[in-house]
PDB file of C-alpha atoms in Angstrom:
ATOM      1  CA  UNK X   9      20.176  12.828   8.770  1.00 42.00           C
ATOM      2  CA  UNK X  10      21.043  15.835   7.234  1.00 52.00           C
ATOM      3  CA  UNK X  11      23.442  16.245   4.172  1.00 53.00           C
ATOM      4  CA  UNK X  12      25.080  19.434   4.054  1.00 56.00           C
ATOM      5  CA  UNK X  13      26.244  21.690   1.332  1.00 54.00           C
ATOM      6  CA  UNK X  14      27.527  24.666   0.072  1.00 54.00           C
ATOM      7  CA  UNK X  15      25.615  26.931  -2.898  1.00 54.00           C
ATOM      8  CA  UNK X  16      27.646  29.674  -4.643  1.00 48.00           C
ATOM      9  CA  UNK X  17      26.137  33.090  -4.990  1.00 52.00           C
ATOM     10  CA  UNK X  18      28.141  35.637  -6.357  1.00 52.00           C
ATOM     11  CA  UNK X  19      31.546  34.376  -5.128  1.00 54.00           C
ATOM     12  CA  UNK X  20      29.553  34.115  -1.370  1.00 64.00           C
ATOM     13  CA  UNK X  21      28.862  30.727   0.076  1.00 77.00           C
ATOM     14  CA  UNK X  22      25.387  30.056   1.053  1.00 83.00           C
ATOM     15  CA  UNK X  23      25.742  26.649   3.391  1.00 87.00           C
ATOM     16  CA  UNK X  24      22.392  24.497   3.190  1.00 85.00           C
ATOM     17  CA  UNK X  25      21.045  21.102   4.786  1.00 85.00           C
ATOM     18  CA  UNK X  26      18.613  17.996   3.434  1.00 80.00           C
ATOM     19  CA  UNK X  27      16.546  16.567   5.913  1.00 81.00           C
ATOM     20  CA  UNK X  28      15.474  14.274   3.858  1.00 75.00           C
ATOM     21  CA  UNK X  29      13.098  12.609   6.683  1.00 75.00           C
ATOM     22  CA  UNK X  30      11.331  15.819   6.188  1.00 77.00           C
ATOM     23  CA  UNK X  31      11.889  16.374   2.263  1.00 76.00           C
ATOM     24  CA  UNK X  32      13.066  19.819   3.362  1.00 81.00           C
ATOM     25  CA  UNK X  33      15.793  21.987   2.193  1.00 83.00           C
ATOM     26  CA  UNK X  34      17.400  24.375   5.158  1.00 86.00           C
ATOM     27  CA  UNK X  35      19.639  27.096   4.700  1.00 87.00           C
ATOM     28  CA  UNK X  36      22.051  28.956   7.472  1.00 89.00           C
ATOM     29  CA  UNK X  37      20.185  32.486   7.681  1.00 88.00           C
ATOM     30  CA  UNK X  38      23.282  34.611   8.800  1.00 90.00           C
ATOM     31  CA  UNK X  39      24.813  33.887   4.802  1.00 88.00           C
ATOM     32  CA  UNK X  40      21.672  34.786   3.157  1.00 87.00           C
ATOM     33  CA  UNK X  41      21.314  37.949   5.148  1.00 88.00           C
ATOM     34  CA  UNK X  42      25.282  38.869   4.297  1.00 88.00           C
ATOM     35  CA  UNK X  43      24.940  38.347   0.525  1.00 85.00           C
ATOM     36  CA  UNK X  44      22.056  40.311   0.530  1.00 85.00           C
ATOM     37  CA  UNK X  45      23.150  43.137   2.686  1.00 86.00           C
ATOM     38  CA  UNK X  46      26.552  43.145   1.485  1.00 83.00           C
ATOM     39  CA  UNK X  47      27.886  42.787   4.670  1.00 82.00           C
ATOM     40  CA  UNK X  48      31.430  43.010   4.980  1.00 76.00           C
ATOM     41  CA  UNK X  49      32.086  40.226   7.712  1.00 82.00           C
ATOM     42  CA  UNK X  50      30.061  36.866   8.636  1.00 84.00           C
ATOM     43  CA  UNK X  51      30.221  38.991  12.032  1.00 87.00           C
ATOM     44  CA  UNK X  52      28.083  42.016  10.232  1.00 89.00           C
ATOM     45  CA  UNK X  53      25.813  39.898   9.377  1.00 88.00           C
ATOM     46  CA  UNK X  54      25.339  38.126  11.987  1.00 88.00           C
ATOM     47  CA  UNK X  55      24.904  41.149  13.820  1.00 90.00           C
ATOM     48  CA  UNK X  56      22.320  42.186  11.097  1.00 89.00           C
ATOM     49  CA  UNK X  57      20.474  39.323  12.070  1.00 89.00           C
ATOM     50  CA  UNK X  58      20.145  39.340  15.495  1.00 88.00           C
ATOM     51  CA  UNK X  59      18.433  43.038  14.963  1.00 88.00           C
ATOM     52  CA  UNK X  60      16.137  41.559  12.464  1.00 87.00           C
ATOM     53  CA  UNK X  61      15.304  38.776  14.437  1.00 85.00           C
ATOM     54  CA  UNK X  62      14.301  40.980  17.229  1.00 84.00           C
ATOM     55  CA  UNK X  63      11.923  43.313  15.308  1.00 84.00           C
ATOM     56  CA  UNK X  64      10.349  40.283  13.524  1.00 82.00           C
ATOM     57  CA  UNK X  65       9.548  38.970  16.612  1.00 80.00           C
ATOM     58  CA  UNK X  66       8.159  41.885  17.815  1.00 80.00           C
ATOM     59  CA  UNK X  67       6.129  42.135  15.057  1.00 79.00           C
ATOM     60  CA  UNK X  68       4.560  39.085  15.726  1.00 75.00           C
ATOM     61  CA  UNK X  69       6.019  36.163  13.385  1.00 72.00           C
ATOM     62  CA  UNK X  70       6.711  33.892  15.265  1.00 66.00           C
ATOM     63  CA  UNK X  71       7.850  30.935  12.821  1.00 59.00           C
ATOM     64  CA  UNK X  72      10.406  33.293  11.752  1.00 60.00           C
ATOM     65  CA  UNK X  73      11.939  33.778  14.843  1.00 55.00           C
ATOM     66  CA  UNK X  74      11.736  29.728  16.263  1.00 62.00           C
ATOM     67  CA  UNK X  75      14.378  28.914  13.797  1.00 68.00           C
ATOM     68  CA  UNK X  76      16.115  25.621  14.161  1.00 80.00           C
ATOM     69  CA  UNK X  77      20.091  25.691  14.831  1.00 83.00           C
ATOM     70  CA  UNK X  78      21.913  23.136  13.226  1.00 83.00           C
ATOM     71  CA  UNK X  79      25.800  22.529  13.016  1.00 84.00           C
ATOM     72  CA  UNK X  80      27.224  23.767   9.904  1.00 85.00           C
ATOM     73  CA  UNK X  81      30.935  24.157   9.343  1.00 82.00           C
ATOM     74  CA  UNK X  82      32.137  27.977   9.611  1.00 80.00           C
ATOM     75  CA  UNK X  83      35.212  29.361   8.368  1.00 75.00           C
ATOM     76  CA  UNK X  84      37.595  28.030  10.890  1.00 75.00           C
ATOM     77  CA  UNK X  85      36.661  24.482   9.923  1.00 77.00           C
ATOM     78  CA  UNK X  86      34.704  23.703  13.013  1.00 83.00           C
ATOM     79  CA  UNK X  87      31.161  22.741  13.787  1.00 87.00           C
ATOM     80  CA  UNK X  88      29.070  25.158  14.727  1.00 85.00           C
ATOM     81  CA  UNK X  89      25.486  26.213  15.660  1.00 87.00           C
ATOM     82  CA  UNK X  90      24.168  28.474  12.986  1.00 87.00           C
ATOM     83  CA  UNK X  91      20.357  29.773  12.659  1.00 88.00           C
ATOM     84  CA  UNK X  92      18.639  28.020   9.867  1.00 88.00           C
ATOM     85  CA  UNK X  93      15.430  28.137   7.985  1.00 85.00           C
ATOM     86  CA  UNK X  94      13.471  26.363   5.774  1.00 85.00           C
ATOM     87  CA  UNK X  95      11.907  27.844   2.041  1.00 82.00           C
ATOM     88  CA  UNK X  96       9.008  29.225   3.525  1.00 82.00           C
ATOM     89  CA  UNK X  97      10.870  31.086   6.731  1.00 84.00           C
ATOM     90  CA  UNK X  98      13.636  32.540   3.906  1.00 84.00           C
ATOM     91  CA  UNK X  99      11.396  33.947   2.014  1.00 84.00           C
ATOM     92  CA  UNK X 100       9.434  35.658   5.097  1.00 84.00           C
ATOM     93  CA  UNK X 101      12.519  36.646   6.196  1.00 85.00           C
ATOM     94  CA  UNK X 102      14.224  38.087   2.670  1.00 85.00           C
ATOM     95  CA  UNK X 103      10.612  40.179   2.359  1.00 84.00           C
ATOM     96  CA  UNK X 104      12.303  41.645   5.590  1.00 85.00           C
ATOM     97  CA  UNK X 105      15.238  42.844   4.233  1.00 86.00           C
ATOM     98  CA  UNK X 106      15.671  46.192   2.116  1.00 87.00           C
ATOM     99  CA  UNK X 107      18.102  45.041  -0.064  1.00 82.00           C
ATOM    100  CA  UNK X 108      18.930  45.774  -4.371  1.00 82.00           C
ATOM    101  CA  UNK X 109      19.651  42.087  -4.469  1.00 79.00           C
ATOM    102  CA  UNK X 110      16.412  41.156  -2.452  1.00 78.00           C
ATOM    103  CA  UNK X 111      14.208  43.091  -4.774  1.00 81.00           C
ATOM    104  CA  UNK X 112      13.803  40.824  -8.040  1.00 77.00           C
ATOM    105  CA  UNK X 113      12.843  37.629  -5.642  1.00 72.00           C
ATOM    106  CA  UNK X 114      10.065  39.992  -3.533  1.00 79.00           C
ATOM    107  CA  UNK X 115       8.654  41.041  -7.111  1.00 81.00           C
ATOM    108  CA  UNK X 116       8.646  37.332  -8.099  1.00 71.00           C
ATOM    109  CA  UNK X 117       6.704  36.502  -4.647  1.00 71.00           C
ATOM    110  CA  UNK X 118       4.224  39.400  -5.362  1.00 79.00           C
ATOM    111  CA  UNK X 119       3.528  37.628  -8.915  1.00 79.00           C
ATOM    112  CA  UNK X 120       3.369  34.807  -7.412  1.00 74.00           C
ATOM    113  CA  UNK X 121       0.617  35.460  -5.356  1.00 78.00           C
ATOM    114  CA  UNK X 122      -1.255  37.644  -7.675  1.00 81.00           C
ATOM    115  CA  UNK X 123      -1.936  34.355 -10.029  1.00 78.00           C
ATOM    116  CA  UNK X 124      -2.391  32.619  -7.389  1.00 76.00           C
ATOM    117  CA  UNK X 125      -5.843  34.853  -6.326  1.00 82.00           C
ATOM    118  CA  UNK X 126      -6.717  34.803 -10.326  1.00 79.00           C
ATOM    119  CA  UNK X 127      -6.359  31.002 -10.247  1.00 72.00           C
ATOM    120  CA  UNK X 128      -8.621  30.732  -6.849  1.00 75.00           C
ATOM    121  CA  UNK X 129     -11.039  33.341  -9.240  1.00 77.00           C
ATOM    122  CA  UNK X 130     -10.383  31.170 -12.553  1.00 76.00           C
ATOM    123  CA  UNK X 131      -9.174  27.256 -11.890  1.00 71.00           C
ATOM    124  CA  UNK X 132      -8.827  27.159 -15.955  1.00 72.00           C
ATOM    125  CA  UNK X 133      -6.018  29.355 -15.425  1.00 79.00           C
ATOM    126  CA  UNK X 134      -3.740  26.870 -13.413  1.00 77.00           C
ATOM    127  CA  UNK X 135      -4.325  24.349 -16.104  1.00 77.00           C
ATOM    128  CA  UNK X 136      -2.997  26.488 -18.595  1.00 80.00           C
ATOM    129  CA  UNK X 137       0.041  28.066 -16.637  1.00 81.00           C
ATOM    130  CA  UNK X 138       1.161  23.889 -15.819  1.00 81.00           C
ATOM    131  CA  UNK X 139       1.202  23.400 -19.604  1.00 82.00           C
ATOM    132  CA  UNK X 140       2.885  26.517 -19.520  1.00 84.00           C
ATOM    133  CA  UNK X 141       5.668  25.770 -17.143  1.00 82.00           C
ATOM    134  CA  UNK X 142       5.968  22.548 -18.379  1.00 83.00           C
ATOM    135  CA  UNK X 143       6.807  23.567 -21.751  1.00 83.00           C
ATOM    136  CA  UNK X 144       9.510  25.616 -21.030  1.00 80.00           C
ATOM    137  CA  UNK X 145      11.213  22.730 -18.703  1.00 77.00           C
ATOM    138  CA  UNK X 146      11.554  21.286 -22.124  1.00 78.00           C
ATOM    139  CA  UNK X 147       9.021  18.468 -21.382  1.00 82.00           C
ATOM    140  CA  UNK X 148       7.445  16.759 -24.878  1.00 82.00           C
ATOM    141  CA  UNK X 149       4.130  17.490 -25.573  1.00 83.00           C
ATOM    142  CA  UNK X 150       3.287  13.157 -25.447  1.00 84.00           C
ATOM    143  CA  UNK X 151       4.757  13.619 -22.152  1.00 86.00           C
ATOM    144  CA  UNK X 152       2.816  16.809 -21.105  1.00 87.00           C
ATOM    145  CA  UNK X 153      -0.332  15.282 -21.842  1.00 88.00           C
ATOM    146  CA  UNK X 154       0.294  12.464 -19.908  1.00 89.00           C
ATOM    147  CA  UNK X 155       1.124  14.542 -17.294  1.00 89.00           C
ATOM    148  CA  UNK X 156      -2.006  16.623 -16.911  1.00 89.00           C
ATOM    149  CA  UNK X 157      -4.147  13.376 -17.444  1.00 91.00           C
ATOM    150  CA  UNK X 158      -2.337  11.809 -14.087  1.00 93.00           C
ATOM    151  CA  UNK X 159      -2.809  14.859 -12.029  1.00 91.00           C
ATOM    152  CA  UNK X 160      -6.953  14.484 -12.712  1.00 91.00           C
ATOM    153  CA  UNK X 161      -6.439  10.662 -11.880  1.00 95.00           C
ATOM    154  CA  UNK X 162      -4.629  11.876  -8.507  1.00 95.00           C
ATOM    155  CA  UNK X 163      -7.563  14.468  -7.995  1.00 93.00           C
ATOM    156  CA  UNK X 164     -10.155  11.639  -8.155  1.00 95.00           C
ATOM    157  CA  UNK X 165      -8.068   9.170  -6.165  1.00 97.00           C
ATOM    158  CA  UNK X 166      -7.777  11.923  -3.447  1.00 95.00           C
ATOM    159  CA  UNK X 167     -11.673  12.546  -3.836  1.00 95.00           C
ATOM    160  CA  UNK X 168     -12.329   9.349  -3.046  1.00 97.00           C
ATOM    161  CA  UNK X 169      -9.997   9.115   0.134  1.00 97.00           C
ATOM    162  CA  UNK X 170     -11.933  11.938   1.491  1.00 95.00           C
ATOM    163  CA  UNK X 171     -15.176  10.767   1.014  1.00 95.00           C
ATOM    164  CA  UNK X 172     -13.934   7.669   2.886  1.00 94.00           C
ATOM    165  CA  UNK X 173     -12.590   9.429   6.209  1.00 95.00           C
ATOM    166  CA  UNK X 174      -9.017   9.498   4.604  1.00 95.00           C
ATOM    167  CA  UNK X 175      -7.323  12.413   6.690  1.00 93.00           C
ATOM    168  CA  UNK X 176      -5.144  14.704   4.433  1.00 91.00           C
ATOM    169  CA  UNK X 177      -1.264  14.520   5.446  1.00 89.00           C
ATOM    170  CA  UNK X 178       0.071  11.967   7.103  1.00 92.00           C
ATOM    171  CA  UNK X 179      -2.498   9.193   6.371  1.00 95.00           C
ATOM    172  CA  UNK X 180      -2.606  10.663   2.343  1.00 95.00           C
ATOM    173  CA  UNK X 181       0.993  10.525   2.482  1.00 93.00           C
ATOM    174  CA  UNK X 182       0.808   6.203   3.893  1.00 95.00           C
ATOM    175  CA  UNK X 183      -1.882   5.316   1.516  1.00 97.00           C
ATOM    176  CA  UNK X 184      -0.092   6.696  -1.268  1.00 96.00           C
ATOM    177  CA  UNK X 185       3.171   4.549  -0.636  1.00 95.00           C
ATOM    178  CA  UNK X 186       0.982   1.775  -0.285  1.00 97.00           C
ATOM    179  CA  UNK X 187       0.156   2.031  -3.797  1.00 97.00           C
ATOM    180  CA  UNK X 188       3.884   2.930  -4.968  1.00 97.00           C
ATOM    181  CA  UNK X 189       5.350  -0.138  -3.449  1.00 97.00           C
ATOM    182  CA  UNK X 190       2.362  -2.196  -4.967  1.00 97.00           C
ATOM    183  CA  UNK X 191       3.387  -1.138  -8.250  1.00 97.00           C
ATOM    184  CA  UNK X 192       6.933  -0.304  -8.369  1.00 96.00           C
ATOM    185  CA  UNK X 193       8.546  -2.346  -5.823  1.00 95.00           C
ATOM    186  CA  UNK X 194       9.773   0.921  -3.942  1.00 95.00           C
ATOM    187  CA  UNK X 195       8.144   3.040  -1.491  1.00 93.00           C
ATOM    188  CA  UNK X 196       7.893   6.961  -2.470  1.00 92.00           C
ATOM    189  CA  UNK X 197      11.372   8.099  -0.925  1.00 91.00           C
ATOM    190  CA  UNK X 198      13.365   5.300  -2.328  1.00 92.00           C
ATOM    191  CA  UNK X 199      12.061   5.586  -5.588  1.00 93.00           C
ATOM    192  CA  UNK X 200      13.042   9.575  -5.032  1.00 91.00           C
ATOM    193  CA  UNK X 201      16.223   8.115  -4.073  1.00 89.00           C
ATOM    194  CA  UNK X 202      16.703   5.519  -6.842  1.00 91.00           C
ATOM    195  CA  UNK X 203      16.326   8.640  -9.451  1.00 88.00           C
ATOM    196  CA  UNK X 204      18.303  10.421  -7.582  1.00 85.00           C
ATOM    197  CA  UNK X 205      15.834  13.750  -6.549  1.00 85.00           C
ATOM    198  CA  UNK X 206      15.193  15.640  -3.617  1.00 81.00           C
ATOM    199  CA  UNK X 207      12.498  17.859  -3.229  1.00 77.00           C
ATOM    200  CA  UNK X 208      11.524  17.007  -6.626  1.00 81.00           C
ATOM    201  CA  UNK X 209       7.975  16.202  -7.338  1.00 85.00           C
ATOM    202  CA  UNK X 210       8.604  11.959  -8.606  1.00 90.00           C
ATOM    203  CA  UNK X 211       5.870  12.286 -11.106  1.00 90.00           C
ATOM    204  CA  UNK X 212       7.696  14.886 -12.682  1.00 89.00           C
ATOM    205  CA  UNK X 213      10.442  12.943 -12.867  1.00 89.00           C
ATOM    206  CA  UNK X 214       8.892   9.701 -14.344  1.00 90.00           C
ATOM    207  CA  UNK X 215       9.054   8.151 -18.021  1.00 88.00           C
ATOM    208  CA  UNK X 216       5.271   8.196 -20.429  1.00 88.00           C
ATOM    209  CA  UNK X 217       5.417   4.752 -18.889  1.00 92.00           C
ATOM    210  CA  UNK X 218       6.273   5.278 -15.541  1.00 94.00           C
ATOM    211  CA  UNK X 219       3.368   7.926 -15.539  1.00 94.00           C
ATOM    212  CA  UNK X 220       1.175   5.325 -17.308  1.00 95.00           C
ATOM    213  CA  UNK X 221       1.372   2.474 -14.924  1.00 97.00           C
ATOM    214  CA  UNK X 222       1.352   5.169 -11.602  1.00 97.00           C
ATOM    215  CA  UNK X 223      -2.463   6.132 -13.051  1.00 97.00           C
ATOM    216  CA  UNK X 224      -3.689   2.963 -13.538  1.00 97.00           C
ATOM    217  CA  UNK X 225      -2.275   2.109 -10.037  1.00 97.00           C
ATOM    218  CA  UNK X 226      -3.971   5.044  -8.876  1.00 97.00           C
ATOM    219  CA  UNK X 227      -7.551   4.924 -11.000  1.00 97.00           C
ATOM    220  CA  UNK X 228      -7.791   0.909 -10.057  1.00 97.00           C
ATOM    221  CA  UNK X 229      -7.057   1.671  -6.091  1.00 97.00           C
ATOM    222  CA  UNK X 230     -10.150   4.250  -6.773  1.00 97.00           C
ATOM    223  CA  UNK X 231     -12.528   2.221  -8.773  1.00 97.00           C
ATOM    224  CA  UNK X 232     -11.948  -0.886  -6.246  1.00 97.00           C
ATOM    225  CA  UNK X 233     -12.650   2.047  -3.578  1.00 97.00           C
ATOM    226  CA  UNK X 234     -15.830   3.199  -4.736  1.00 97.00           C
ATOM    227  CA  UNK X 235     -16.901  -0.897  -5.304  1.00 97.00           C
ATOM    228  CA  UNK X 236     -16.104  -1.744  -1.118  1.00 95.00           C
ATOM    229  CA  UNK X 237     -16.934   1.560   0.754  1.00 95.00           C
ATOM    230  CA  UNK X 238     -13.950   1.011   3.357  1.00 95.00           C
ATOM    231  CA  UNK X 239     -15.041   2.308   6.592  1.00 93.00           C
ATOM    232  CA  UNK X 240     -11.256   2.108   7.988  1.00 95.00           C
ATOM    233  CA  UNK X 241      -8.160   3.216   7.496  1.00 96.00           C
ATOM    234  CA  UNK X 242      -6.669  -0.417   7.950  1.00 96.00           C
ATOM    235  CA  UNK X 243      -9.477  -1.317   4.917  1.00 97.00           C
ATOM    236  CA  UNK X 244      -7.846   1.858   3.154  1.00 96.00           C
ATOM    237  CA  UNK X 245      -4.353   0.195   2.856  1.00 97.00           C
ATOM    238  CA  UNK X 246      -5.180  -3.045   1.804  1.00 97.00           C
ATOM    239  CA  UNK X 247      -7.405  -1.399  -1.405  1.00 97.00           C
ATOM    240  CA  UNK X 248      -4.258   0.934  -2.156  1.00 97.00           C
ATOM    241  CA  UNK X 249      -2.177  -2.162  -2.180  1.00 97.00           C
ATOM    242  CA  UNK X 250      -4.772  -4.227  -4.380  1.00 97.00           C
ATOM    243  CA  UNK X 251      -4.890  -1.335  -6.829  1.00 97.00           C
ATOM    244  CA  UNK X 252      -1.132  -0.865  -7.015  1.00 97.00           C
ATOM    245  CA  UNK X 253      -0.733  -4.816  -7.474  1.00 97.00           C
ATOM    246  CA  UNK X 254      -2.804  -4.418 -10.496  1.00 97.00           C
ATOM    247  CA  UNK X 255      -0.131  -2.185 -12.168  1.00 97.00           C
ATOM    248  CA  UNK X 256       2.273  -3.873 -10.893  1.00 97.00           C
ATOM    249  CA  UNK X 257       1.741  -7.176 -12.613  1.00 97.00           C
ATOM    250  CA  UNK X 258       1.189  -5.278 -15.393  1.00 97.00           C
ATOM    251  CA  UNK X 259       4.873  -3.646 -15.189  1.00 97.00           C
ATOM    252  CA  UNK X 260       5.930  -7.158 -14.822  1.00 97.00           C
ATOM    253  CA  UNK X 261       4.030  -8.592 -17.446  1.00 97.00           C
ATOM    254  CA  UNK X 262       5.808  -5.549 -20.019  1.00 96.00           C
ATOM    255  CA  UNK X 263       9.277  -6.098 -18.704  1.00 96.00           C
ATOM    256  CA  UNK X 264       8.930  -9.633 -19.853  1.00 96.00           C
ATOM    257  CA  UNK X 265       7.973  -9.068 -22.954  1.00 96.00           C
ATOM    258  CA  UNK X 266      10.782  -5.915 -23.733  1.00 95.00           C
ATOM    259  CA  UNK X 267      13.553  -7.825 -21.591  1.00 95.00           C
ATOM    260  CA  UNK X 268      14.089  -4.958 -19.212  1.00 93.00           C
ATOM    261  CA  UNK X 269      12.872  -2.739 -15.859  1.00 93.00           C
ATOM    262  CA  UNK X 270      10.684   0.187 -17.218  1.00 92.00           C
ATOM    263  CA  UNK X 271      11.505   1.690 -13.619  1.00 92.00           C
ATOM    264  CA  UNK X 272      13.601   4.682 -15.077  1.00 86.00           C
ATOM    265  CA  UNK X 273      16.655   6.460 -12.845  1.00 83.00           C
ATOM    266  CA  UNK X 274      16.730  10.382 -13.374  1.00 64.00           C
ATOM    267  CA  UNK X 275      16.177  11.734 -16.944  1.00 52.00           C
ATOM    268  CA  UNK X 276      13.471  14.456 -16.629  1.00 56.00           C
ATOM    269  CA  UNK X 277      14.764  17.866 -16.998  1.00 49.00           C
ATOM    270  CA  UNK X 278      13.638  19.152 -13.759  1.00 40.00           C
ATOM    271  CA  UNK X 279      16.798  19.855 -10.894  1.00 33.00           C
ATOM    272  CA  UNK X 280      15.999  21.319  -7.723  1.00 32.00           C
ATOM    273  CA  UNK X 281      16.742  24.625  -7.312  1.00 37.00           C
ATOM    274  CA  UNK X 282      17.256  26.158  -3.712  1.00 37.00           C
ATOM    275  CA  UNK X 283      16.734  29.555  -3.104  1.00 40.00           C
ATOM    276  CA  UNK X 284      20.140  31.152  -3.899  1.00 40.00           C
ATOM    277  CA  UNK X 285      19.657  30.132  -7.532  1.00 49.00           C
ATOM    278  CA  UNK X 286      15.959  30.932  -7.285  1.00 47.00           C
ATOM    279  CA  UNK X 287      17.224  34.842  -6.687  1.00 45.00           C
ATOM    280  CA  UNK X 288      19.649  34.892  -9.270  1.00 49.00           C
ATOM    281  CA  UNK X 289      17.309  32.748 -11.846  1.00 51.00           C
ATOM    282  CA  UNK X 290      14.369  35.685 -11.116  1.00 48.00           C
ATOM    283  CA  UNK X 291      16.969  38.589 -11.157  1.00 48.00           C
ATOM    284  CA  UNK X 292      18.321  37.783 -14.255  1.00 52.00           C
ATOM    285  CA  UNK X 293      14.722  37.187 -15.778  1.00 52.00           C
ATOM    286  CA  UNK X 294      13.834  40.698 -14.573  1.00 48.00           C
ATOM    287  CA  UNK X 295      17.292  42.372 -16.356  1.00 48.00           C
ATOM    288  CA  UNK X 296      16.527  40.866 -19.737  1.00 52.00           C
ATOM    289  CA  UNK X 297      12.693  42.189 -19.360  1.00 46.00           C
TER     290      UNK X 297
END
């Protein structure tokens, strides 16, 4: 099911969709190409489009061009099918575009992937650009530290589910709300859900505690791993559940002794941002350097 909604960018209207089966934010292509072409009618634009379209395919990019159509309201009030895209297709499809506007996100994109190649080159590097970003999202350093600490735990956890025959994906995805549930009482999305997020990453959104109990969930579902050697994936579940139960008695044990859930809703500073903020975030950023 797919929420929709309406983003303001400079007095335009920029209608978007959450799928939330798919944790994926989609946006109607036709008002991302007016605002940034300045087209004078959604008929310009859509016109616009239809010429891009056609040359992108011809150059070969295909994702770009298999867009999804969804129903978004137009201007008249009714339902109609509109091109849409997700992130990654927008952003193909904006490098497309000669546009003033377009210019400060394609810069972004190039920086982007330039520390991306240093961090392939130097790993030390992404370590010190999380603290980094972190630290300007206003996070404490208590809570930074924590946070850096549970992405090694995840690292090893992962490790271990690949030694074992764990495939990446779907099976990663299983395993970890096996261990979730265990401790929590929710799986992944409803706990998403319960504080309220998106396309949010949940850790990021969690309490010292929260983050706390998720790595000894985690490090216990590993160490009980690395003790059994499951051969399946069936044997894989039922040591992600045993290692979330751990925590989760723990939890329980703490909220008896406090007199209250330690399961947090929202409070982190981090909001999703979809693209149309994204360009005017990273064009305003680029005026003040």
């Amino acid at each position: 099911m797919k929420d929709q909604i309406s983003k303001s960018f400079e007095n335009s209207f920029i209608r978007t969709a959450w799928n939330e089966a798919e944790e994926e934010w989609y946006f109607s292509v036709v008002d991302v190409v007016g605002v940034l072409t300045e087209s004078i009618d959604y008929q310009a634009a859509r016109n616009y489009w239809k010429v891009l379209k056609i040359r992108l395919k011809n150059e070969g990019f295909q994702p770009v061009t298999n867009c999804n159509q969804l129903k978004m309201k137009s201007a008249d009030g009714k339902m109609r099918l509109t091109d849409v895209a997700n992130t990654e297709q927008l952003l193909r499809i904006i490098q497309s575009i000669p546009s003033k506007k377009a210019e400060p996100l394609k810069m972004w994109l190039a920086q982007v992937g330039r520390e991306r190649i240093e961090e392939t080159i130097d790993p030390e590097q992404t370590i010190d650009r999380a603290l980094e970003t972190y630290a300007k999202k206003g996070y404490s350093r208590e809570w930074i530290n924590q946070r850096l600490q549970a992405i090694q735990v995840r690292k090893e956890l992962t490790d271990e589910w690949e030694q074992q025959g764990v495939k990446k994906g779907v099976e990663y995805a299983i395993l970890t709300d096996e261990i979730t549930k265990a401790w929590s009482g929710m799986t992944t999305r409803a706990y998403k859900n319960h504080k309220g997020l998106t396309k949010q990453n949940l850790r990021d959104n969690m309490t010292t505690t929260e983050i706390i109990l998720n790595m000894l969930a985690e490090t216990a579902a590993k160490n009980i791993s690395q003790a059994e050697n499951p051969e399946t994936f069936e044997e894989n579940q039922s040591v992600a559940r045993r290692g979330g139960r751990i925590a989760g008695n723990a939890r329980k044990e703490l909220e008896a002794e406090i007199g209250h859930t330690v399961i947090s809703e929202k409070d982190a500073t981090q909001i999703n941002t979809v693209v149309t903020n994204l360009i005017e975030d990273v064009s305003k950023s680029t005026e003040e350097k």
